[in-house]
C-alpha positions as CSV (number, residue, x, y, z in Angstrom):
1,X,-0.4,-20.1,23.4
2,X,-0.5,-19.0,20.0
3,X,2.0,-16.0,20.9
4,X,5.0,-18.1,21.8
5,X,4.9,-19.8,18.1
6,X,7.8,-19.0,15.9
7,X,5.6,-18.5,13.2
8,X,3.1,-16.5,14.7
9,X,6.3,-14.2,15.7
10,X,7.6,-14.1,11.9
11,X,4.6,-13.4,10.7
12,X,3.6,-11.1,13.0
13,X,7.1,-9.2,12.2
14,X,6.5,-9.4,8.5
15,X,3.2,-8.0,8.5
16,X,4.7,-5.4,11.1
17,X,7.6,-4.5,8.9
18,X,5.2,-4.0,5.6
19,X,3.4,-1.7,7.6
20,X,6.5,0.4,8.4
21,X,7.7,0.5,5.3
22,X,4.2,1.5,3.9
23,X,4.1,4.0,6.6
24,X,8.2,5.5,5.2
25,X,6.5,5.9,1.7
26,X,3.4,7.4,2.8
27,X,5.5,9.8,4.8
28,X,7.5,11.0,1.8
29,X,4.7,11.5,-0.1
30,X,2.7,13.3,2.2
31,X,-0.7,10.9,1.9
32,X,-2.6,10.2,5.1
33,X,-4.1,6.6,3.1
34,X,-0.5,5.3,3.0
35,X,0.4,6.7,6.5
36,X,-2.7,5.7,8.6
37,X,-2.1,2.0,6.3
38,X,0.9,1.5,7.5
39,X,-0.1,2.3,11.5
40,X,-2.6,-0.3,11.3
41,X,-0.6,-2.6,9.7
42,X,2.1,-2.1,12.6
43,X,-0.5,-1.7,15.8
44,X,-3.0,-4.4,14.9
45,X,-0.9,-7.6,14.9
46,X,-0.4,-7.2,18.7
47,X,-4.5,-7.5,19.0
48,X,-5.0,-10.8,16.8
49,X,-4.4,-14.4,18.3
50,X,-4.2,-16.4,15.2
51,X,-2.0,-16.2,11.6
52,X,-4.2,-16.7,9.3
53,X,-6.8,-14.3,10.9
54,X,-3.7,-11.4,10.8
55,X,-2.8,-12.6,7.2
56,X,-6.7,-12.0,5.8
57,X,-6.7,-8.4,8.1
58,X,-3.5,-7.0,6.7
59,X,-4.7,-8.1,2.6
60,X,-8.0,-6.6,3.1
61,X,-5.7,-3.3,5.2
62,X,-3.7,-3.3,2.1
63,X,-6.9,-3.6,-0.6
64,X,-8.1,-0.7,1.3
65,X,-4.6,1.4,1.4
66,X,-4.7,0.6,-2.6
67,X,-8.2,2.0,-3.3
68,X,-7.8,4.4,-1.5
69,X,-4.8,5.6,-3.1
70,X,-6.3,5.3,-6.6
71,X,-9.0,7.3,-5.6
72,X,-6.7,10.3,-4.6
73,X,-6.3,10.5,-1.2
């Protein structure tokens, strides 16, 4: 069981944590890319079994978070 793995629990965190923090920032500056980012980034790690599955969701999260950003919203 893929749950009970230290590593699937520090990544799992880390990827949590990033998402927090992205969340923070897109609180202070009032933009929904950066806040609804950084919910997925927190929520979805609960859903996915495997690290490196969670690893590729939270990059391609984050490429999405930063294009959207550069296109304004």
């Amino acid at each position: 069981m893929d749950y009970l793995n230290p590593g699937f629990i520090a990544a799992s965190g880390l990827v949590s944590l990033v998402g927090f923090c992205l969340f923070l920032y897109g609180k202070r500056r009032s933009s929904a890319a950066q806040i609804l980012g950084g919910l997925a980034l927190m929520i979805f790690p609960i859903f996915v079994p495997k690290i490196p599955l969670m690893l590729g969701i939270a990059a391609g999260l984050l490429g999405l978070v930063w294009l959207a950003s550069r296109q304004g919203w």
